[in-house]
Amino acid sequence: MTDQPSIDALAALPVSPQGHFIDGRRVPSRDGAEMETLSPRDGRALTTLAAGGAADVAAACAAARKAFEDRRWAGRAPAERKRVLLRLAELIEREALSLAVLGVRENGTEISMALKAEPGSAAGSFRYYAEAVDKIAGEVAPTAEGALGLVTREPVGVVGAIVPWNFPLMIGAWKLAPALAAGNSVVLKPAETASLTLLRIAELAAEAGLPDGVLNVVTGQGAVAGEALALSPEVDALLFTGSGATGRRLLEYAARSNLKRVYLELGGKSPNIIFADAPDLDKAAKVAATGIFRNAGQVCIAGSRLLVEDASHDEFVAAVARHAAAMLVGDPLSLASEIGALHSEAQLRRALGFVEGARAEGAEIVTGGARLMEETGGWFMAPTVATGVAPGHRLFREEVFGPVLAVTRFRTEAEAVALANGTEYGLAAGVWTGSLSRAHRMVRAVRAGLVHVNTYGGSDLTVPLGGHGQSGNGHDKSLHAFDKVQNLKSAWIDLG
Ligand code: NAD
């Protein structure tokens, strides 16, 4: 039951120290190393995780390689793999509330959002890719009479996945579901501060019938366990979501090791563009606020730059600031909270630093700008709106990954496009207009992998998510996600 007493009861349960999940079993690190995780709700210790090193990653990669080569999973009919993954989706749904609460205790997302975005979305991903895998056939090439050309898809082998802390289950499932459905074995390295729910998913996958060694989870620091995974010669493809700085390192590691394929889903500084002819400016203002402030702005596609046409600017910004100030910041485990905690003290300090920097560069903070509820020990911050942010400002160009909205005024459509495309990123965008032609022009002109029209957020699994520019090079979601975890093979047969 999703009610407050059930959530409170789950939140009171102790979390036992956690080992890695390698070859079907929970195991400590080879050298016994552990690390503490803190809860963003109160800054207190939540539990300890195994701190994986190169030896643990090597063991997980060896288990994954053996499982792949002996075909215990890859060799099964797609319809059989589908059955196991559908069962996993059911198990995730059975445990949805406890998974959501466990995840929130570790990462601080408000529970109302976590319930949908974490177990809800993860179950949906396993179901989607399970259902797809026995329906995608190969190709017969249009050859001349004397030859037969066949194009088939094969699993790449061992897939490494490295994921961030903001939506560990949703993003983890975007990687795991297509990789497993296609028959690969996987070694997953969750964020060091958001590993608990993904460890549990590995156990549920085993319960659903996934053979040992096919899904392994190694916890640990990025610079240690993550680096070892990215350097491993056993990994054929590496799927990553996280920061651009780490993404650059992964490309280097691939070049220094086995030239593994590396797919990057990185950050953004996504523009949400409001034209004065938008059909419903009230709705636009409300969605602009939720589009940046849910999960305290720690959303890769957050509409963190608001570009507003001059004619509506003052009224519109006032409405957004009103909505922002009315959003309830509170304990992420309260069903009433609309904004939970920032994930870490470092994340809070970073966001507050951006606010100070914006003030110093001449922006005006029209609402928010301060830490909240410091007495709880948790990492809370008021939703913050900064106006007068210019293209030269740091707040215009750099991702905060926190609850800070940068507002910039424009006069013409051409100026809006130039501002929208004025960062190194290209992940998402929003366009609000009542003109169909302008909507289509903007969809074409804005450099982004996902352009919303008269809405922001909420796209489902059926469309790909992938960045243009320095926001990445691959796609999660949709059938295109199979491209990252499958090799194409051509057979050319002489018909004599
Ligand atoms: P991060 O890059 O610091 O960490 C992400 C993962 O990489 C973690 O598991 C971490 O342990 C690991 N890592 C860190 N250093 C490593 C190294 N040297 N070698 C190997 N692995 C290493 O990012 P973060 O702070 O956890 O996540 C926030 C970032 O993720 C933001 O930039 C956000 O925009 C981005 N993000 C993008 C998407 C998307 O779909 N494009 C989705 C969510 C988040």
Coordinates of C-alpha atoms and ligand atoms in Angstrom, one line a residue:
M1 CA 0.0 0.0 0.0
T2 CA 1.3 3.4 -0.9
D3 CA 0.4 5.3 2.3
Q4 CA 2.5 7.3 4.7
P5 CA 2.4 4.7 7.6
S6 CA 3.7 1.9 5.2
I7 CA 6.5 4.3 4.0
D8 CA 7.4 5.2 7.6
A9 CA 7.5 1.5 8.6
L10 CA 9.8 0.7 5.7
A11 CA 12.0 3.7 6.4
A12 CA 12.5 2.5 10.0
L13 CA 14.0 -0.8 8.9
P14 CA 17.8 -1.1 9.4
V15 CA 19.8 -1.6 6.1
S16 CA 22.4 -4.4 6.5
P17 CA 25.9 -4.0 5.2
Q18 CA 26.0 -4.9 1.5
G19 CA 28.4 -7.1 -0.5
H20 CA 28.9 -7.2 -4.3
F21 CA 26.7 -9.5 -6.4
I22 CA 29.1 -11.7 -8.4
D23 CA 28.3 -15.0 -10.1
G24 CA 25.0 -15.3 -8.3
R25 CA 26.2 -14.6 -4.8
R26 CA 26.7 -11.7 -2.4
V27 CA 30.4 -11.5 -1.6
P28 CA 32.6 -9.0 0.3
S29 CA 35.5 -7.2 -1.5
R30 CA 38.6 -9.4 -1.9
D31 CA 40.5 -7.1 0.4
G32 CA 37.6 -6.6 2.8
A33 CA 37.3 -2.9 2.0
E34 CA 34.0 -1.1 2.8
M35 CA 32.6 2.4 2.5
E36 CA 29.9 4.2 4.3
T37 CA 26.8 5.7 2.7
L38 CA 25.0 8.7 4.1
S39 CA 21.3 9.5 3.8
P40 CA 20.6 12.9 2.3
R41 CA 17.5 13.2 4.6
D42 CA 19.6 13.8 7.7
G43 CA 23.2 13.4 6.7
R44 CA 23.5 10.3 8.9
A45 CA 25.1 7.0 8.1
L46 CA 22.7 4.6 6.4
T47 CA 24.8 1.5 5.9
T48 CA 28.1 0.2 4.5
L49 CA 28.8 -1.1 1.0
A50 CA 31.7 -3.2 -0.3
A51 CA 34.3 -0.9 -1.8
G52 CA 35.3 -2.9 -4.9
G53 CA 38.8 -2.8 -6.3
A54 CA 40.4 -4.2 -9.5
A55 CA 40.3 -7.8 -8.2
D56 CA 36.5 -7.6 -7.6
V57 CA 35.9 -6.2 -11.0
A58 CA 38.1 -8.8 -12.6
A59 CA 36.1 -11.6 -10.8
A60 CA 32.8 -10.1 -12.0
C61 CA 34.1 -9.7 -15.6
A62 CA 35.4 -13.3 -15.5
A63 CA 32.0 -14.6 -14.3
A64 CA 30.3 -12.6 -17.0
R65 CA 32.6 -13.8 -19.7
K66 CA 32.2 -17.5 -18.7
A67 CA 28.4 -17.1 -18.6
F68 CA 28.5 -15.6 -22.1
E69 CA 30.8 -18.1 -23.7
D70 CA 29.0 -21.2 -22.4
R71 CA 25.8 -19.7 -23.8
R72 CA 23.8 -20.4 -20.6
W73 CA 21.8 -17.2 -21.4
A74 CA 22.8 -16.1 -24.9
G75 CA 21.9 -19.5 -26.2
R76 CA 18.4 -19.5 -24.9
A77 CA 15.5 -18.8 -27.3
P78 CA 14.5 -15.1 -27.2
A79 CA 11.1 -16.2 -26.1
E80 CA 12.6 -17.9 -23.1
R81 CA 14.7 -14.8 -22.2
K82 CA 11.5 -12.9 -22.5
R83 CA 9.8 -15.1 -19.9
V84 CA 12.5 -14.5 -17.3
L85 CA 12.6 -10.8 -17.8
L86 CA 8.8 -10.5 -17.6
R87 CA 9.0 -12.4 -14.3
L88 CA 11.6 -9.9 -13.2
A89 CA 9.3 -7.0 -14.0
E90 CA 6.6 -8.7 -11.9
L91 CA 9.0 -9.1 -8.9
I92 CA 10.0 -5.4 -9.2
E93 CA 6.3 -4.4 -9.1
R94 CA 5.7 -6.7 -6.1
E95 CA 8.5 -4.8 -4.2
A96 CA 7.9 -1.4 -5.7
L97 CA 7.2 0.4 -2.5
S98 CA 10.1 -1.1 -0.6
L99 CA 12.5 -0.4 -3.5
A100 CA 11.3 3.2 -3.8
V101 CA 11.8 3.8 -0.1
L102 CA 15.2 2.2 0.0
G103 CA 16.3 4.3 -3.0
V104 CA 15.0 7.5 -1.5
R105 CA 16.8 6.8 1.8
E106 CA 20.0 6.7 -0.2
N107 CA 19.5 9.4 -2.9
G108 CA 17.0 11.9 -1.5
T109 CA 14.5 12.1 -4.4
E110 CA 10.9 12.9 -3.3
I111 CA 9.0 9.7 -2.9
S112 CA 6.1 10.7 -5.1
M113 CA 8.5 11.0 -8.0
A114 CA 10.6 8.0 -7.0
L115 CA 7.7 5.7 -7.0
K116 CA 7.0 6.4 -10.7
A117 CA 10.4 7.1 -11.9
E118 CA 12.3 4.3 -10.2
P119 CA 10.6 0.9 -9.7
G120 CA 7.7 1.9 -12.0
S121 CA 9.9 2.8 -14.8
A122 CA 12.4 -0.1 -14.3
A123 CA 9.6 -2.7 -14.4
G124 CA 8.3 -1.0 -17.6
S125 CA 11.8 -1.2 -19.2
F126 CA 12.2 -4.9 -18.5
R127 CA 8.7 -5.5 -19.9
Y128 CA 9.3 -3.4 -23.0
Y129 CA 12.6 -5.0 -24.0
A130 CA 11.4 -8.5 -23.1
E131 CA 8.4 -8.1 -25.2
A132 CA 10.5 -6.7 -28.1
V133 CA 13.2 -9.3 -28.3
D134 CA 11.3 -12.2 -29.9
K135 CA 9.8 -9.9 -32.5
I136 CA 12.8 -8.4 -34.2
A137 CA 14.0 -10.4 -37.1
G138 CA 17.1 -10.1 -39.3
E139 CA 17.3 -9.0 -42.9
V140 CA 17.7 -10.7 -46.3
A141 CA 19.8 -8.3 -48.4
P142 CA 18.6 -7.3 -51.9
T143 CA 21.3 -9.2 -53.8
A144 CA 21.6 -10.4 -57.4
E145 CA 20.5 -13.9 -58.2
G146 CA 23.7 -15.7 -57.5
A147 CA 24.1 -14.8 -53.9
L148 CA 22.3 -14.7 -50.6
G149 CA 23.1 -11.9 -48.1
L150 CA 21.9 -12.3 -44.5
V151 CA 22.1 -9.7 -41.9
T152 CA 21.7 -10.9 -38.3
R153 CA 22.1 -9.3 -34.9
E154 CA 24.2 -10.9 -32.2
P155 CA 24.8 -9.9 -28.6
V156 CA 28.1 -8.0 -28.2
G157 CA 29.2 -10.3 -25.3
V158 CA 30.0 -8.7 -22.0
V159 CA 28.5 -5.3 -21.4
G160 CA 29.8 -3.0 -18.7
A161 CA 27.4 -0.4 -17.3
I162 CA 28.3 2.6 -15.1
V163 CA 25.3 4.7 -13.8
P164 CA 24.7 7.8 -11.7
W165 CA 22.9 8.4 -8.5
N166 CA 20.0 10.6 -9.6
F167 CA 17.7 7.8 -10.9
P168 CA 19.7 4.6 -10.3
L169 CA 16.8 2.1 -11.0
M170 CA 15.4 3.9 -14.1
I171 CA 18.7 4.5 -15.7
G172 CA 20.1 1.2 -14.6
A173 CA 17.1 -0.6 -16.2
W174 CA 17.6 1.5 -19.4
K175 CA 21.0 -0.2 -19.7
L176 CA 20.3 -3.7 -18.2
A177 CA 17.0 -4.4 -19.9
P178 CA 18.1 -4.2 -23.6
A179 CA 21.5 -5.7 -22.8
L180 CA 20.0 -8.8 -21.0
A181 CA 17.1 -9.2 -23.5
A182 CA 19.6 -9.3 -26.3
G183 CA 21.5 -12.2 -24.6
N184 CA 24.5 -10.3 -23.2
S185 CA 26.1 -10.8 -19.8
V186 CA 26.5 -7.6 -17.7
V187 CA 28.8 -6.1 -15.1
L188 CA 27.1 -3.1 -13.5
K189 CA 28.9 -0.4 -11.4
P190 CA 26.3 1.7 -9.6
A191 CA 27.1 5.2 -8.2
E192 CA 28.9 4.8 -4.9
T193 CA 26.1 6.7 -3.2
A194 CA 23.2 4.9 -4.9
S195 CA 23.8 1.2 -5.1
L196 CA 21.2 -0.5 -2.8
T197 CA 18.3 -0.8 -5.2
L198 CA 20.4 -2.1 -8.0
L199 CA 22.0 -4.8 -5.8
R200 CA 18.4 -5.8 -4.9
I201 CA 17.5 -5.9 -8.7
A202 CA 20.3 -8.4 -9.2
E203 CA 18.9 -10.6 -6.5
L204 CA 15.4 -10.4 -8.0
A205 CA 16.7 -11.2 -11.4
A206 CA 18.2 -14.4 -10.0
E207 CA 14.9 -15.2 -8.4
A208 CA 13.2 -14.7 -11.8
G209 CA 15.5 -17.3 -13.3
L210 CA 18.5 -15.4 -14.7
P211 CA 21.4 -17.8 -14.6
D212 CA 24.4 -17.1 -12.3
G213 CA 27.1 -14.9 -13.8
V214 CA 24.8 -13.2 -16.3
L215 CA 24.2 -10.1 -14.2
N216 CA 26.9 -9.0 -11.7
V217 CA 27.0 -5.8 -9.6
V218 CA 30.2 -4.4 -8.2
T219 CA 29.9 -1.5 -5.9
G220 CA 32.7 1.0 -5.2
Q221 CA 34.3 4.3 -6.1
G222 CA 34.2 5.5 -9.7
A223 CA 37.9 6.2 -9.8
V224 CA 38.7 2.6 -8.5
A225 CA 35.9 0.1 -9.5
G226 CA 34.6 2.2 -12.4
E227 CA 38.0 2.7 -13.8
A228 CA 38.8 -1.0 -13.5
L229 CA 35.6 -1.9 -15.4
A230 CA 36.3 0.7 -18.1
L231 CA 39.8 -0.7 -18.6
S232 CA 38.8 -4.4 -18.5
P233 CA 39.8 -6.3 -21.6
E234 CA 36.7 -8.5 -21.0
V235 CA 34.2 -5.7 -21.6
D236 CA 33.0 -5.5 -25.2
A237 CA 30.7 -2.4 -24.8
L238 CA 30.5 0.2 -22.1
L239 CA 27.2 2.0 -21.4
F240 CA 27.5 5.1 -19.3
T241 CA 25.3 7.8 -17.8
G242 CA 26.9 10.6 -15.9
S243 CA 29.1 13.7 -16.2
G244 CA 31.0 14.8 -19.2
A245 CA 34.3 14.7 -17.2
T246 CA 33.9 11.0 -16.5
G247 CA 32.7 10.4 -20.1
R248 CA 36.0 11.8 -21.4
R249 CA 37.9 9.5 -19.1
L250 CA 36.0 6.4 -20.3
L251 CA 36.9 7.2 -23.9
E252 CA 40.5 7.3 -22.9
Y253 CA 40.3 4.1 -20.9
A254 CA 38.8 2.4 -24.0
A255 CA 41.6 3.7 -26.2
R256 CA 44.2 2.5 -23.6
S257 CA 42.6 -1.0 -23.4
N258 CA 40.7 -2.9 -26.0
L259 CA 38.9 -0.2 -28.0
K260 CA 35.6 -1.3 -26.4
R261 CA 32.6 0.6 -27.7
V262 CA 31.7 3.4 -25.3
Y263 CA 28.2 5.0 -25.3
L264 CA 27.8 8.2 -23.3
E265 CA 24.6 9.8 -21.9
L266 CA 25.9 13.0 -20.4
G267 CA 24.7 16.3 -18.9
G268 CA 22.7 19.1 -20.2
K269 CA 21.8 22.8 -19.9
S270 CA 18.4 22.4 -21.5
P271 CA 16.5 25.5 -22.8
N272 CA 12.8 25.8 -22.2
I273 CA 11.6 28.5 -24.7
I274 CA 8.5 30.5 -24.0
F275 CA 7.0 32.5 -26.9
A276 CA 4.3 35.1 -26.1
D277 CA 1.9 33.2 -28.4
A278 CA 1.9 30.0 -26.3
P279 CA -1.6 28.7 -26.0
D280 CA -1.6 28.5 -22.2
L281 CA 1.0 30.6 -20.4
D282 CA -0.3 29.6 -16.9
K283 CA 0.2 25.9 -17.7
A284 CA 3.6 26.8 -19.2
A285 CA 4.7 28.6 -16.0
K286 CA 3.7 25.7 -13.8
V287 CA 5.4 23.1 -16.0
A288 CA 8.5 25.3 -16.3
A289 CA 8.7 25.2 -12.5
T290 CA 8.2 21.4 -12.2
G291 CA 10.5 20.9 -15.2
I292 CA 13.4 22.2 -13.3
F293 CA 12.6 21.7 -9.6
R294 CA 11.4 18.1 -9.3
N295 CA 14.1 15.9 -7.7
A296 CA 15.7 19.2 -6.7
G297 CA 16.9 19.9 -10.2
Q298 CA 18.9 16.7 -10.3
V299 CA 17.5 15.5 -13.6
C300 CA 19.6 15.3 -16.7
I301 CA 16.9 16.8 -19.0
A302 CA 15.9 19.5 -16.4
G303 CA 14.8 22.7 -18.2
S304 CA 17.4 24.7 -16.4
R305 CA 17.5 27.7 -18.8
L306 CA 14.2 29.5 -19.3
L307 CA 14.2 31.7 -22.4
V308 CA 11.2 34.1 -22.4
E309 CA 10.0 36.4 -25.1
D310 CA 10.2 40.0 -24.1
A311 CA 6.5 40.7 -24.4
S312 CA 5.6 38.1 -21.7
H313 CA 8.8 38.2 -19.7
D314 CA 7.9 40.0 -16.5
E315 CA 4.5 38.4 -16.0
F316 CA 5.7 35.0 -16.9
V317 CA 8.7 35.1 -14.7
A318 CA 6.6 36.3 -11.8
A319 CA 4.3 33.3 -12.3
V320 CA 7.2 30.8 -12.4
A321 CA 8.6 32.3 -9.2
R322 CA 5.2 32.0 -7.5
H323 CA 4.9 28.4 -8.5
A324 CA 8.5 27.7 -7.3
A325 CA 8.0 29.4 -4.0
A326 CA 4.8 27.4 -3.5
M327 CA 6.5 24.0 -4.0
L328 CA 6.9 22.1 -0.8
V329 CA 10.5 21.2 0.0
G330 CA 10.5 18.6 2.7
D331 CA 11.5 15.1 3.9
P332 CA 11.8 13.1 0.7
L333 CA 9.9 10.2 2.4
S334 CA 6.8 12.4 3.0
L335 CA 4.2 11.9 0.3
A336 CA 3.4 15.6 0.7
S337 CA 6.9 16.8 -0.4
E338 CA 7.2 18.1 -3.9
I339 CA 10.9 18.5 -3.7
G340 CA 13.2 16.3 -1.7
A341 CA 16.9 16.7 -0.7
L342 CA 19.9 17.3 -2.8
H343 CA 21.9 14.2 -3.0
S344 CA 25.0 15.2 -1.1
E345 CA 26.5 18.0 0.8
A346 CA 28.9 18.6 -2.1
Q347 CA 25.9 18.9 -4.5
L348 CA 24.2 21.5 -2.1
R349 CA 27.4 23.5 -1.8
R350 CA 27.8 23.5 -5.6
A351 CA 24.3 24.8 -6.2
L352 CA 24.7 27.5 -3.6
G353 CA 28.0 28.4 -5.2
F354 CA 26.3 28.9 -8.5
V355 CA 23.8 31.3 -6.8
E356 CA 26.6 33.4 -5.4
G357 CA 28.4 33.4 -8.7
A358 CA 25.2 34.5 -10.5
R359 CA 24.7 37.4 -8.1
A360 CA 28.3 38.4 -8.6
E361 CA 27.9 38.3 -12.4
G362 CA 24.8 40.6 -12.2
A363 CA 21.8 38.3 -12.2
E364 CA 18.9 38.9 -9.8
I365 CA 17.7 36.1 -7.5
V366 CA 13.9 36.6 -7.5
T367 CA 13.1 33.6 -5.3
G368 CA 15.0 31.1 -3.3
G369 CA 18.8 31.0 -3.2
A370 CA 19.3 29.6 0.3
R371 CA 19.7 26.3 2.2
L372 CA 16.6 25.1 4.0
M373 CA 15.9 22.9 7.1
E374 CA 19.6 22.9 8.1
E375 CA 18.5 21.7 11.6
T376 CA 17.6 18.3 10.1
G377 CA 21.1 17.7 9.0
G378 CA 19.7 17.0 5.5
W379 CA 20.7 18.8 2.3
F380 CA 17.8 20.9 1.3
M381 CA 17.6 24.0 -0.8
A382 CA 14.9 26.4 -1.8
P383 CA 13.9 26.4 -5.5
T384 CA 15.7 29.3 -7.0
V385 CA 15.0 31.6 -10.0
A386 CA 17.7 33.9 -11.3
T387 CA 16.8 36.5 -13.9
G388 CA 19.0 38.6 -16.2
V389 CA 21.3 35.7 -16.9
A390 CA 23.5 36.5 -19.9
P391 CA 25.2 34.1 -22.4
G392 CA 28.6 35.0 -20.8
H393 CA 27.5 34.0 -17.3
R394 CA 28.6 30.7 -15.8
L395 CA 25.0 30.0 -14.8
F396 CA 24.0 30.2 -18.5
R397 CA 26.7 27.7 -19.7
E398 CA 27.3 25.2 -17.0
E399 CA 25.2 22.4 -15.6
V400 CA 24.3 23.0 -11.9
F401 CA 22.4 19.8 -11.4
G402 CA 20.5 21.5 -8.6
P403 CA 17.3 23.6 -8.1
V404 CA 18.5 26.7 -9.9
L405 CA 16.7 28.2 -12.9
A406 CA 18.5 30.7 -15.2
V407 CA 16.2 33.1 -17.0
T408 CA 17.1 35.0 -20.2
R409 CA 15.0 37.4 -22.2
F410 CA 14.8 37.3 -26.1
R411 CA 13.1 39.4 -28.7
T412 CA 13.0 37.3 -32.0
E413 CA 12.8 33.7 -32.9
A414 CA 16.3 33.8 -34.4
E415 CA 17.6 35.2 -31.1
A416 CA 15.8 32.4 -29.2
V417 CA 17.5 29.8 -31.4
A418 CA 20.9 31.3 -31.0
L419 CA 20.5 31.4 -27.2
A420 CA 19.1 27.9 -27.1
N421 CA 22.1 26.6 -29.0
G422 CA 24.6 28.7 -27.1
T423 CA 26.0 26.0 -24.9
E424 CA 28.2 22.9 -25.5
Y425 CA 25.3 20.7 -24.6
G426 CA 22.3 19.4 -26.6
L427 CA 20.3 17.0 -24.5
A428 CA 16.7 18.4 -24.3
A429 CA 14.6 21.5 -25.0
G430 CA 11.1 22.8 -24.7
V431 CA 9.2 25.1 -27.0
W432 CA 5.9 26.8 -26.1
T433 CA 4.0 28.3 -29.0
G434 CA 0.5 28.4 -30.5
S435 CA 2.0 28.4 -34.0
L436 CA 2.3 25.0 -35.7
S437 CA 4.8 26.3 -38.2
R438 CA 7.0 27.9 -35.5
A439 CA 6.9 24.7 -33.4
H440 CA 8.2 22.7 -36.4
R441 CA 10.8 25.3 -37.2
M442 CA 12.1 25.3 -33.7
V443 CA 12.2 21.4 -33.5
R444 CA 14.5 21.6 -36.5
A445 CA 16.6 24.5 -35.4
V446 CA 17.3 23.6 -31.8
R447 CA 20.3 21.4 -31.2
A448 CA 18.9 18.7 -28.8
G449 CA 18.1 15.0 -28.8
L450 CA 14.7 15.6 -27.4
V451 CA 12.5 18.7 -28.1
H452 CA 9.2 19.0 -26.2
V453 CA 6.4 21.1 -27.7
N454 CA 3.9 22.7 -25.3
T455 CA 5.0 20.4 -22.5
Y456 CA 8.2 19.5 -20.7
G457 CA 9.3 16.0 -19.5
G458 CA 7.1 12.9 -19.5
S459 CA 8.3 11.3 -22.7
D460 CA 7.9 7.5 -22.5
L461 CA 10.0 4.6 -23.5
T462 CA 8.8 4.6 -27.1
V463 CA 11.1 7.5 -28.0
P464 CA 14.9 7.5 -27.8
L465 CA 16.8 9.7 -25.3
G466 CA 20.3 10.7 -26.5
G467 CA 22.3 13.8 -26.5
H468 CA 23.6 15.9 -29.4
G469 CA 26.8 18.0 -29.0
Q470 CA 28.6 17.2 -25.7
S471 CA 25.5 15.6 -24.2
G472 CA 26.4 12.2 -25.4
N473 CA 26.7 9.8 -28.3
G474 CA 24.2 7.0 -27.8
H475 CA 20.5 6.4 -27.1
D476 CA 18.7 4.9 -24.1
K477 CA 15.0 3.9 -24.5
S478 CA 13.1 2.7 -27.6
L479 CA 14.2 -0.1 -29.9
H480 CA 17.3 1.9 -30.8
A481 CA 18.8 1.0 -27.5
F482 CA 19.5 -2.5 -28.9
D483 CA 22.0 -1.0 -31.3
K484 CA 24.5 -0.4 -28.5
V485 CA 24.4 -4.0 -27.2
Q486 CA 24.2 -6.0 -30.5
N487 CA 26.7 -6.5 -33.3
L488 CA 25.4 -6.7 -36.9
K489 CA 26.8 -9.7 -38.8
S490 CA 26.6 -10.2 -42.5
A491 CA 26.7 -13.5 -44.2
W492 CA 27.4 -13.6 -48.0
I493 CA 26.5 -17.0 -49.5
D494 CA 27.4 -18.0 -53.0
L495 CA 24.4 -19.8 -54.5
G496 CA 26.5 -21.4 -57.2
Ligands
NAD1 P1 29.6 11.1 -12.4 O1 30.2 11.1 -13.8 O2 30.4 11.7 -11.3 O3 29.4 9.6 -12.0 C1 28.6 8.7 -12.7 C2 29.2 7.3 -12.5 O4 30.5 7.2 -13.0 C3 29.2 6.8 -11.1 O5 28.9 5.5 -11.0 C4 30.7 7.0 -10.7 O6 31.1 6.2 -9.7 C5 31.3 6.7 -12.0 N1 32.7 7.2 -12.2 C6 33.2 8.4 -11.7 N2 34.5 8.5 -12.0 C7 34.8 7.5 -12.8 C8 36.0 7.0 -13.4 N3 37.1 7.7 -13.3 N4 36.0 5.9 -14.1 C9 34.9 5.2 -14.2 N5 33.7 5.5 -13.6 C10 33.7 6.6 -12.9 O7 28.2 11.7 -12.5 P2 27.1 11.9 -11.4 O8 27.5 13.1 -10.6 O9 26.9 10.6 -10.7 O10 25.8 12.1 -12.2 C11 25.4 13.4 -12.6 C12 25.6 13.6 -14.1 O11 24.9 12.6 -14.9 C13 25.1 14.9 -14.6 O12 26.0 15.5 -15.4 C14 23.8 14.5 -15.3 O13 23.3 15.4 -16.3 C15 24.2 13.2 -15.9 N6 23.0 12.4 -16.3 C16 22.8 12.2 -17.6 C17 21.6 11.5 -18.0 C18 21.3 11.3 -19.5 O14 20.4 10.5 -19.8 N7 22.0 11.9 -20.4 C19 20.8 11.0 -17.1 C20 21.1 11.2 -15.7 C21 22.2 11.9 -15.3

